[in-house]
mmCIF file of C-alpha atoms in Angstrom:
data_model
loop_
_atom_site.group_PDB
_atom_site.id
_atom_site.type_symbol
_atom_site.label_atom_id
_atom_site.label_comp_id
_atom_site.label_asym_id
_atom_site.label_seq_id
_atom_site.Cartn_x
_atom_site.Cartn_y
_atom_site.Cartn_z
ATOM 1 C CA HIS A 1 8.817 9.168 -27.525
ATOM 2 C CA LYS A 2 9.475 5.115 -26.033
ATOM 3 C CA SER A 3 12.859 6.525 -26.875
ATOM 4 C CA ILE A 4 12.905 8.969 -24.600
ATOM 5 C CA LYS A 5 11.742 7.384 -22.173
ATOM 6 C CA ARG A 6 13.886 4.682 -22.045
ATOM 7 C CA ILE A 7 16.915 7.368 -21.590
ATOM 8 C CA SER A 8 15.964 9.017 -18.801
ATOM 9 C CA PHE A 9 15.475 5.721 -17.158
ATOM 10 C CA LEU A 10 18.391 5.196 -17.698
ATOM 11 C CA LYS A 11 20.189 8.532 -16.436
ATOM 12 C CA MET A 12 18.113 7.697 -13.224
ATOM 13 C CA LEU A 13 20.200 4.727 -13.075
ATOM 14 C CA ILE A 14 23.768 6.001 -13.497
ATOM 15 C CA ASN A 15 24.425 5.826 -10.170
ATOM 16 C CA TYR A 16 24.037 1.785 -9.857
ATOM 17 C CA GLY A 17 26.949 1.532 -11.646
ATOM 18 C CA LYS A 18 27.125 -0.990 -14.342
ATOM 19 C CA TYR A 19 24.710 -3.139 -13.441
ATOM 20 C CA VAL A 20 21.596 -2.490 -10.932
ATOM 21 C CA ILE A 21 19.786 -4.613 -8.270
ATOM 22 C CA LEU A 22 16.474 -5.044 -9.104
ATOM 23 C CA SER A 23 15.801 -7.229 -6.015
ATOM 24 C CA THR A 24 17.249 -9.581 -3.379
ATOM 25 C CA SER A 25 16.128 -12.521 -3.146
ATOM 26 C CA SER A 26 17.922 -15.358 0.028
ATOM 27 C CA LYS A 27 21.392 -14.447 -0.653
ATOM 28 C CA ASN A 28 21.124 -13.820 -4.952
ATOM 29 C CA TYR A 29 20.978 -10.449 -6.092
ATOM 30 C CA HIS A 30 19.372 -10.010 -9.858
ATOM 31 C CA LYS A 31 21.446 -7.756 -11.700
ATOM 32 C CA ILE A 32 20.469 -6.692 -15.249
ATOM 33 C CA ASN A 33 22.380 -4.976 -18.018
ATOM 34 C CA TYR A 34 21.934 -1.584 -19.726
ATOM 35 C CA ASN A 35 20.905 -3.578 -22.843
ATOM 36 C CA GLN A 36 18.245 -5.085 -20.777
ATOM 37 C CA VAL A 37 17.476 -1.487 -19.428
ATOM 38 C CA GLY A 38 14.493 -0.346 -22.628
ATOM 39 C CA ASN A 39 12.052 -2.680 -22.090
ATOM 40 C CA LEU A 40 11.964 -3.128 -18.196
ATOM 41 C CA MET A 41 9.121 -0.556 -17.521
ATOM 42 C CA GLU A 42 6.904 -2.013 -19.985
ATOM 43 C CA ARG A 43 7.497 -5.346 -18.772
ATOM 44 C CA TYR A 44 6.739 -4.916 -15.792
ATOM 45 C CA TYR A 45 3.543 -2.273 -16.135
ATOM 46 C CA VAL A 46 2.181 -5.238 -18.343
ATOM 47 C CA LYS A 47 2.596 -7.526 -15.800
ATOM 48 C CA ALA A 48 0.696 -4.392 -13.409
ATOM 49 C CA VAL A 49 -2.010 -4.488 -15.844
ATOM 50 C CA GLN A 50 -2.643 -8.667 -15.704
ATOM 51 C CA ILE A 51 -2.316 -8.123 -11.779
ATOM 52 C CA MET A 52 -5.819 -5.251 -11.925
ATOM 53 C CA ASP A 53 -7.678 -6.918 -14.392
ATOM 54 C CA GLU A 54 -7.563 -9.863 -12.796
ATOM 55 C CA VAL A 55 -8.589 -9.370 -9.134
ATOM 56 C CA ASN A 56 -11.103 -6.894 -11.243
ATOM 57 C CA LYS A 57 -12.512 -9.770 -11.957
ATOM 58 C CA VAL A 58 -13.205 -10.512 -8.886
ATOM 59 C CA VAL A 59 -13.710 -7.276 -7.419
ATOM 60 C CA MET A 60 -16.199 -5.076 -9.757
ATOM 61 C CA GLY A 61 -17.146 -1.729 -10.570
ATOM 62 C CA LYS A 62 -13.745 -0.753 -8.126
ATOM 63 C CA ARG A 63 -11.132 -0.367 -10.291
ATOM 64 C CA GLU A 64 -9.438 3.299 -9.008
ATOM 65 C CA ILE A 65 -9.649 1.160 -5.773
ATOM 66 C CA VAL A 66 -7.530 -2.308 -6.930
ATOM 67 C CA ALA A 67 -5.027 0.683 -8.958
ATOM 68 C CA LYS A 68 -4.278 2.523 -5.541
ATOM 69 C CA VAL A 69 -3.413 -0.484 -3.831
ATOM 70 C CA LEU A 70 -1.218 -2.155 -6.271
ATOM 71 C CA ALA A 71 0.262 1.269 -5.062
ATOM 72 C CA ALA A 72 0.439 1.558 -2.383
ATOM 73 C CA ILE A 73 1.635 -2.552 -2.373
ATOM 74 C CA LEU A 74 4.409 -1.591 -5.103
ATOM 75 C CA ALA A 75 5.536 1.106 -2.648
ATOM 76 C CA LYS A 76 6.635 -0.936 -0.217
ATOM 77 C CA GLY A 77 3.033 0.299 1.700
ATOM 78 C CA HIS A 78 0.624 -0.962 4.387
ATOM 79 C CA ILE A 79 -3.505 -0.495 2.727
ATOM 80 C CA LEU A 80 -6.285 0.561 5.916
ATOM 81 C CA LEU A 81 -9.729 -0.442 4.318
ATOM 82 C CA GLU A 82 -12.561 1.058 6.188
ATOM 83 C CA ASP A 83 -15.531 0.310 5.668
ATOM 84 C CA ASN A 84 -19.591 -1.350 6.338
ATOM 85 C CA PRO A 85 -18.843 -5.394 6.695
ATOM 86 C CA GLY A 86 -19.635 -6.914 3.753
ATOM 87 C CA VAL A 87 -18.501 -4.743 0.450
ATOM 88 C CA GLY A 88 -15.667 -7.130 -0.868
ATOM 89 C CA LYS A 89 -12.746 -6.469 1.396
ATOM 90 C CA THR A 90 -11.964 -9.846 2.486
ATOM 91 C CA THR A 91 -12.889 -10.521 -1.404
ATOM 92 C CA LEU A 92 -9.789 -7.347 -2.609
ATOM 93 C CA ALA A 93 -6.400 -9.074 -0.957
ATOM 94 C CA LEU A 94 -8.012 -12.459 -1.627
ATOM 95 C CA ALA A 95 -7.698 -11.629 -5.247
ATOM 96 C CA PHE A 96 -4.776 -9.895 -5.019
ATOM 97 C CA SER A 97 -2.770 -13.008 -2.828
ATOM 98 C CA LYS A 98 -3.911 -15.476 -5.367
ATOM 99 C CA ALA A 99 -3.101 -13.408 -8.750
ATOM 100 C CA MET A 100 0.422 -12.391 -7.544
ATOM 101 C CA GLU A 101 1.014 -16.930 -6.061
ATOM 102 C CA LEU A 102 1.559 -14.337 -2.328
ATOM 103 C CA ASN A 103 1.851 -16.646 1.582
ATOM 104 C CA TYR A 104 -1.497 -14.868 2.128
ATOM 105 C CA HIS A 105 -2.945 -15.189 6.185
ATOM 106 C CA ARG A 106 -6.109 -13.754 7.431
ATOM 107 C CA LEU A 107 -6.248 -13.322 11.320
ATOM 108 C CA GLN A 108 -10.012 -11.627 12.759
ATOM 109 C CA PHE A 109 -9.229 -9.482 15.146
ATOM 110 C CA THR A 110 -11.351 -10.253 18.359
ATOM 111 C CA PRO A 111 -11.667 -8.619 22.007
ATOM 112 C CA ASP A 112 -10.285 -12.338 22.468
ATOM 113 C CA VAL A 113 -7.163 -12.209 20.411
ATOM 114 C CA LEU A 114 -3.214 -12.473 21.801
ATOM 115 C CA PRO A 115 -0.688 -10.307 20.756
ATOM 116 C CA SER A 116 1.086 -13.738 20.722
ATOM 117 C CA ASP A 117 -1.922 -14.637 18.576
ATOM 118 C CA VAL A 118 -0.200 -12.312 15.857
ATOM 119 C CA VAL A 119 3.623 -12.193 15.877
ATOM 120 C CA GLY A 120 3.789 -16.053 17.295
ATOM 121 C CA PHE A 121 5.190 -17.263 20.917
ATOM 122 C CA ASN A 122 8.422 -19.001 21.773
ATOM 123 C CA MET A 123 6.921 -22.484 23.833
ATOM 124 C CA ILE A 124 9.851 -25.956 25.612
ATOM 125 C CA GLY A 125 10.272 -28.101 22.808
ATOM 126 C CA SER A 126 10.894 -31.500 23.086
ATOM 127 C CA GLY A 127 13.939 -33.237 24.580
ATOM 128 C CA ASP A 128 16.906 -30.852 24.868
ATOM 129 C CA GLN A 129 15.791 -28.842 21.969
ATOM 130 C CA GLY A 130 15.071 -25.746 24.619
ATOM 131 C CA TYR A 131 12.716 -23.181 23.119
ATOM 132 C CA GLU A 132 11.481 -23.328 20.697
ATOM 133 C CA TYR A 133 9.570 -20.667 18.048
ATOM 134 C CA ARG A 134 5.318 -20.261 17.149
ATOM 135 C CA PRO A 135 5.067 -18.178 14.288
ATOM 136 C CA GLY A 136 1.906 -16.059 14.277
ATOM 137 C CA ALA A 137 -0.240 -15.183 11.977
ATOM 138 C CA ILE A 138 1.845 -12.196 10.458
ATOM 139 C CA ILE A 139 4.909 -13.748 9.702
ATOM 140 C CA CYS A 140 3.496 -14.384 5.895
ATOM 141 C CA ASN A 141 3.630 -11.946 2.046
ATOM 142 C CA LEU A 142 -0.419 -11.000 2.731
ATOM 143 C CA PHE A 143 -1.390 -10.150 5.819
ATOM 144 C CA LEU A 144 -5.302 -9.446 6.572
ATOM 145 C CA ALA A 145 -5.661 -7.619 9.879
ATOM 146 C CA ASP A 146 -9.696 -8.183 9.022
ATOM 147 C CA GLU A 147 -11.068 -5.487 11.726
ATOM 148 C CA ILE A 148 -8.528 -4.669 13.644
ATOM 149 C CA ASN A 149 -10.143 -1.909 15.259
ATOM 150 C CA ARG A 150 -12.522 -4.928 17.560
ATOM 151 C CA THR A 151 -9.303 -6.143 18.774
ATOM 152 C CA SER A 152 -7.268 -4.659 22.617
ATOM 153 C CA PRO A 153 -4.947 -1.564 22.574
ATOM 154 C CA LYS A 154 -2.021 -4.229 22.973
ATOM 155 C CA THR A 155 -2.834 -6.553 20.608
ATOM 156 C CA GLN A 156 -2.818 -3.989 17.648
ATOM 157 C CA SER A 157 0.641 -2.517 19.524
ATOM 158 C CA ALA A 158 2.603 -5.881 17.392
ATOM 159 C CA LEU A 159 1.645 -4.742 14.653
ATOM 160 C CA LEU A 160 3.904 -1.168 15.068
ATOM 161 C CA GLU A 161 7.173 -2.836 14.588
ATOM 162 C CA VAL A 162 6.333 -4.865 12.098
ATOM 163 C CA MET A 163 4.503 -2.969 10.221
ATOM 164 C CA GLU A 164 7.489 -0.211 10.092
ATOM 165 C CA GLU A 165 10.656 -1.862 9.745
ATOM 166 C CA GLY A 166 9.839 -6.042 8.035
ATOM 167 C CA LYS A 167 10.945 -7.533 11.578
ATOM 168 C CA VAL A 168 9.004 -9.452 14.620
ATOM 169 C CA THR A 169 10.806 -9.874 18.008
ATOM 170 C CA VAL A 170 9.891 -12.567 20.680
ATOM 171 C CA ASP A 171 11.648 -12.490 23.366
ATOM 172 C CA SER A 172 14.616 -10.665 22.899
ATOM 173 C CA VAL A 173 14.963 -12.777 19.514
ATOM 174 C CA THR A 174 14.499 -10.132 15.893
ATOM 175 C CA ARG A 175 12.966 -11.799 12.300
ATOM 176 C CA GLU A 176 12.953 -10.511 9.725
ATOM 177 C CA MET A 177 9.593 -11.234 7.583
ATOM 178 C CA PRO A 178 9.544 -11.933 4.542
ATOM 179 C CA LYS A 179 9.960 -9.744 1.648
ATOM 180 C CA PRO A 180 7.169 -8.297 -0.178
ATOM 181 C CA PHE A 181 5.444 -7.926 2.813
ATOM 182 C CA THR A 182 1.874 -5.597 3.378
ATOM 183 C CA VAL A 183 -0.346 -6.083 6.058
ATOM 184 C CA ILE A 184 -4.302 -4.996 4.126
ATOM 185 C CA ALA A 185 -6.030 -4.739 7.474
ATOM 186 C CA THR A 186 -9.805 -3.557 8.117
ATOM 187 C CA GLN A 187 -12.346 -1.760 9.883
ATOM 188 C CA ASN A 188 -15.093 -0.919 10.883
ATOM 189 C CA PRO A 189 -17.023 2.400 10.753
ATOM 190 C CA ILE A 190 -15.997 4.638 14.906
ATOM 191 C CA GLY A 191 -18.825 4.684 16.595
ATOM 192 C CA SER A 192 -20.515 0.512 15.199
ATOM 193 C CA VAL A 193 -20.578 -1.921 17.565
ATOM 194 C CA GLY A 194 -17.877 -2.934 19.018
ATOM 195 C CA THR A 195 -15.172 -1.385 17.748
ATOM 196 C CA GLN A 196 -11.875 1.577 19.286
ATOM 197 C CA MET A 197 -10.254 4.420 16.948
ATOM 198 C CA LEU A 198 -6.518 2.751 16.290
ATOM 199 C CA PRO A 199 -4.084 4.988 17.608
ATOM 200 C CA GLU A 200 -2.342 8.095 15.762
ATOM 201 C CA SER A 201 1.180 5.925 16.326
ATOM 202 C CA GLN A 202 -0.554 2.504 14.357
ATOM 203 C CA LEU A 203 -2.678 5.236 11.828
ATOM 204 C CA ASP A 204 0.204 6.579 10.758
ATOM 205 C CA ARG A 205 2.179 3.095 9.453
ATOM 206 C CA PHE A 206 -0.460 2.901 6.792
ATOM 207 C CA ILE A 207 0.208 4.295 3.681
ATOM 208 C CA ILE A 208 -2.735 4.687 2.811
ATOM 209 C CA LYS A 209 -6.585 4.993 4.071
ATOM 210 C CA LEU A 210 -9.356 3.686 1.646
ATOM 211 C CA SER A 211 -13.342 3.208 1.655
ATOM 212 C CA MET A 212 -14.214 0.796 -1.359
ATOM 213 C CA GLY A 213 -18.173 2.178 -0.823
ATOM 214 C CA TYR A 214 -21.299 -0.116 -2.321
ATOM 215 C CA PRO A 215 -21.140 -1.470 -5.924
ATOM 216 C CA ASP A 216 -23.387 0.626 -8.126
ATOM 217 C CA THR A 217 -26.234 -0.915 -9.862
ATOM 218 C CA LYS A 218 -24.760 -2.688 -12.882
ATOM 219 C CA SER A 219 -21.664 -3.608 -11.213
ATOM 220 C CA GLU A 220 -24.210 -4.887 -8.233
ATOM 221 C CA ILE A 221 -25.931 -6.611 -10.929
ATOM 222 C CA MET A 222 -22.388 -7.585 -12.469
ATOM 223 C CA ILE A 223 -21.884 -9.593 -8.646
ATOM 224 C CA LEU A 224 -25.465 -11.761 -8.198
ATOM 225 C CA LYS A 225 -24.671 -12.815 -11.940
ATOM 226 C CA HIS A 226 -21.165 -14.191 -11.765
ATOM 227 C CA ARG A 227 -21.903 -15.963 -8.151
ATOM 228 C CA GLN A 228 -24.233 -18.865 -9.807
ATOM 229 C CA ASN A 229 -22.564 -21.652 -8.303
ATOM 230 C CA ILE A 230 -19.575 -20.505 -8.672
ATOM 231 C CA ASN A 231 -17.092 -19.054 -6.787
ATOM 232 C CA PRO A 232 -15.319 -15.892 -9.078
ATOM 233 C CA LEU A 233 -12.013 -16.355 -6.963
ATOM 234 C CA ASP A 234 -11.699 -19.975 -8.496
ATOM 235 C CA ASN A 235 -11.010 -18.007 -11.969
ATOM 236 C CA VAL A 236 -8.226 -15.753 -10.572
ATOM 237 C CA ILE A 237 -5.107 -16.855 -12.404
ATOM 238 C CA THR A 238 -1.296 -16.061 -10.495
ATOM 239 C CA VAL A 239 0.658 -13.645 -13.610
ATOM 240 C CA ALA A 240 3.729 -12.365 -11.557
ATOM 241 C CA TYR A 241 4.934 -14.140 -8.961
ATOM 242 C CA GLN A 242 7.125 -12.589 -5.633
ATOM 243 C CA GLU A 243 10.172 -11.546 -7.870
ATOM 244 C CA ASP A 244 8.135 -10.271 -10.190
ATOM 245 C CA ILE A 245 6.953 -7.411 -7.376
ATOM 246 C CA ILE A 246 10.133 -7.411 -5.893
ATOM 247 C CA THR A 247 11.328 -5.925 -8.637
ATOM 248 C CA MET A 248 8.054 -3.934 -9.247
ATOM 249 C CA GLN A 249 9.313 -2.776 -6.237
ATOM 250 C CA SER A 250 12.905 -1.415 -6.780
ATOM 251 C CA ILE A 251 11.712 -0.023 -10.809
ATOM 252 C CA VAL A 252 9.481 1.730 -8.153
ATOM 253 C CA GLU A 253 12.061 3.090 -6.426
ATOM 254 C CA ASN A 254 13.640 5.036 -8.867
ATOM 255 C CA VAL A 255 10.990 7.118 -10.687
ATOM 256 C CA PHE A 256 12.262 9.505 -11.336
ATOM 257 C CA ILE A 257 10.771 12.914 -9.467
ATOM 258 C CA HIS A 258 12.287 16.665 -10.162
ATOM 259 C CA ASP A 259 13.189 18.581 -6.840
ATOM 260 C CA SER A 260 9.728 21.349 -8.149
ATOM 261 C CA LEU A 261 7.548 17.851 -7.179
ATOM 262 C CA TYR A 262 9.670 17.832 -3.766
ATOM 263 C CA GLU A 263 8.914 20.945 -2.842
ATOM 264 C CA TYR A 264 5.145 21.225 -4.202
ATOM 265 C CA ILE A 265 5.225 18.159 -1.120
ATOM 266 C CA ALA A 266 6.366 19.925 1.340
ATOM 267 C CA PHE A 267 4.247 23.150 0.363
ATOM 268 C CA MET A 268 1.273 21.047 0.825
ATOM 269 C CA VAL A 269 2.425 18.414 4.092
ATOM 270 C CA GLU A 270 3.193 21.883 4.979
ATOM 271 C CA GLN A 271 -0.337 23.666 4.901
ATOM 272 C CA THR A 272 -2.120 20.161 6.654
ATOM 273 C CA ARG A 273 0.327 21.589 9.412
ATOM 274 C CA SER A 274 -0.392 25.064 10.017
ATOM 275 C CA ASN A 275 -4.301 25.990 8.720
ATOM 276 C CA SER A 276 -5.941 27.137 11.845
ATOM 277 C CA LEU A 277 -8.516 24.216 11.758
ATOM 278 C CA VAL A 278 -6.290 21.642 12.045
ATOM 279 C CA GLU A 279 -4.595 20.152 15.660
ATOM 280 C CA LEU A 280 -2.234 17.167 13.701
ATOM 281 C CA GLY A 281 -1.838 18.184 10.127
ATOM 282 C CA VAL A 282 0.844 15.717 7.721
ATOM 283 C CA SER A 283 4.417 13.792 9.583
ATOM 284 C CA PRO A 284 7.405 14.117 7.677
ATOM 285 C CA ARG A 285 6.744 9.847 7.607
ATOM 286 C CA GLY A 286 3.419 11.245 5.480
ATOM 287 C CA SER A 287 4.919 13.479 3.047
ATOM 288 C CA LEU A 288 7.340 9.684 1.890
ATOM 289 C CA ALA A 289 4.199 8.402 1.516
ATOM 290 C CA ILE A 290 3.450 10.784 -0.751
ATOM 291 C CA MET A 291 5.965 10.610 -3.094
ATOM 292 C CA ASN A 292 5.879 6.839 -2.740
ATOM 293 C CA MET A 293 2.625 6.388 -3.770
ATOM 294 C CA ALA A 294 2.850 8.947 -6.647
ATOM 295 C CA LYS A 295 6.185 6.826 -7.642
ATOM 296 C CA ALA A 296 3.725 3.382 -7.661
ATOM 297 C CA ILE A 297 1.093 5.627 -9.624
ATOM 298 C CA ALA A 298 3.852 6.817 -12.241
ATOM 299 C CA PHE A 299 4.248 2.987 -12.739
ATOM 300 C CA ILE A 300 1.163 2.303 -12.591
ATOM 301 C CA ASP A 301 0.620 4.964 -15.703
ATOM 302 C CA ASN A 302 3.758 3.375 -17.734
ATOM 303 C CA ARG A 303 5.901 6.770 -16.638
ATOM 304 C CA ASP A 304 8.721 6.796 -15.728
ATOM 305 C CA TYR A 305 8.593 9.794 -13.951
ATOM 306 C CA VAL A 306 6.999 11.791 -11.641
ATOM 307 C CA ILE A 307 4.242 14.431 -12.758
ATOM 308 C CA PRO A 308 2.046 16.714 -10.095
ATOM 309 C CA GLY A 309 -1.501 15.233 -11.123
ATOM 310 C CA ASP A 310 -0.382 11.836 -10.091
ATOM 311 C CA ILE A 311 0.405 13.923 -6.779
ATOM 312 C CA GLN A 312 -2.611 15.823 -6.457
ATOM 313 C CA TYR A 313 -4.126 12.220 -7.342
ATOM 314 C CA ILE A 314 -3.988 10.477 -3.995
ATOM 315 C CA PHE A 315 -2.522 13.312 -2.038
ATOM 316 C CA LYS A 316 -6.151 13.259 0.208
ATOM 317 C CA ASP A 317 -6.313 9.216 0.750
ATOM 318 C CA VAL A 318 -2.718 9.915 1.927
ATOM 319 C CA ALA A 319 -3.223 12.618 4.271
ATOM 320 C CA ALA A 320 -6.284 12.404 5.525
ATOM 321 C CA HIS A 321 -6.032 9.961 7.542
ATOM 322 C CA ARG A 322 -3.013 11.400 8.825
ATOM 323 C CA MET A 323 -4.979 15.119 10.415
ATOM 324 C CA ILE A 324 -7.050 16.090 13.156
ATOM 325 C CA LEU A 325 -9.110 18.207 12.953
ATOM 326 C CA LYS A 326 -9.933 21.078 16.073
ATOM 327 C CA PRO A 327 -13.331 21.499 16.722
ATOM 328 C CA LYS A 328 -14.082 24.382 15.403
ATOM 329 C CA ALA A 329 -14.053 22.761 12.612
ATOM 330 C CA ARG A 330 -17.255 20.906 13.223
ATOM 331 C CA VAL A 331 -18.253 24.016 13.794
ATOM 332 C CA ASN A 332 -17.773 25.368 10.895
ATOM 333 C CA GLN A 333 -19.137 22.701 9.151
ATOM 334 C CA ILE A 334 -15.646 21.599 8.041
ATOM 335 C CA ASP A 335 -14.610 18.487 7.001
ATOM 336 C CA MET A 336 -11.402 17.065 6.322
ATOM 337 C CA ASP A 337 -12.693 16.541 2.872
ATOM 338 C CA SER A 338 -13.294 19.326 1.880
ATOM 339 C CA LEU A 339 -9.898 21.150 3.966
ATOM 340 C CA LEU A 340 -7.787 18.740 1.037
ATOM 341 C CA ASP A 341 -9.459 20.561 -1.768
ATOM 342 C CA GLU A 342 -8.791 23.905 0.016
ATOM 343 C CA ILE A 343 -4.789 22.817 0.342
ATOM 344 C CA LEU A 344 -5.510 21.477 -3.025
ATOM 345 C CA ARG A 345 -6.386 24.192 -5.125
ATOM 346 C CA ILE A 346 -4.202 27.074 -2.975
ATOM 347 C CA VAL A 347 -0.772 25.328 -3.367
ATOM 348 C CA LYS A 348 -0.321 25.748 -6.745
ATOM 349 C CA PRO A 349 1.972 22.836 -8.573
ATOM 350 C CA PRO A 350 4.379 23.691 -10.728
ATOM 351 C CA ARG A 351 5.080 23.638 -14.437
ATOM 352 C CA ILE A 352 7.356 21.194 -15.631
ATOM 353 C CA ILE A 353 9.317 20.991 -19.071
#
């Protein structure tokens, strides 16, 4: 079985010539010879498992959430966490940054936070230096935008270019973001004091939206026991580095997906647009997000090919925040979760032989 997997992975890399470029850091290209491809998937799969194990030391009872967040990072996406305060959203981001040795910044979004606090600003330098750029909080590998829906729309919009293009523009000068780059944004449930809804254009830029929820009783007891005179984050060790994450992202991009699965994604997305209860369906950017997340889930499951179950596993998490239901859906007591379940039931997965 392992030999078949290795052969199929090799076939996917044929278009890249004798060598496959797996990561680019500064001006250095890391090339892997065909003879090394055999163990490549397995070696980095082990690293992915080690990352999740380290994060699970701190975020207890949330293995599925941890796996999906890692998948989003490997898919080069950004994550939106919507939940009540105190359930571990910030701790989750800190644990990931430490396990992967990522440069981490956190910004608490409040009504008085300005766009320049996020992307940076130019100030007059000393002597004849002219203007000098002072980086904002977002210049890092992992940026935690805490309670993003408590700040002004103007400040929220400062994130748009950075999240979509990986660039920051200040006074007509564009600067590349460091790689890898991921935004983990948290927001309080709509209706909480001092919150306002994110615009659809910004919601669409998050590859996935998750809710951690409260821990079960067993996990809560473990949390209490592990908080005796120590901070569990101190036990998290670095098991991967920036170069490893860039390499894993490149491997995920090359995960094989069959033509019938492209059709499967397209049919499900079409259902979100044509449904009579839906005001706004999933965009083409959302279709790409479903594909990329499915590839990342396949990699985390130690496969170099996507199966229908990968798409089904992440479909609701990728699609729900991109959609808006019509008022008559509420009248008919149909919520987003039940509507997406119905789409999964209607659209039959293909048989992959």
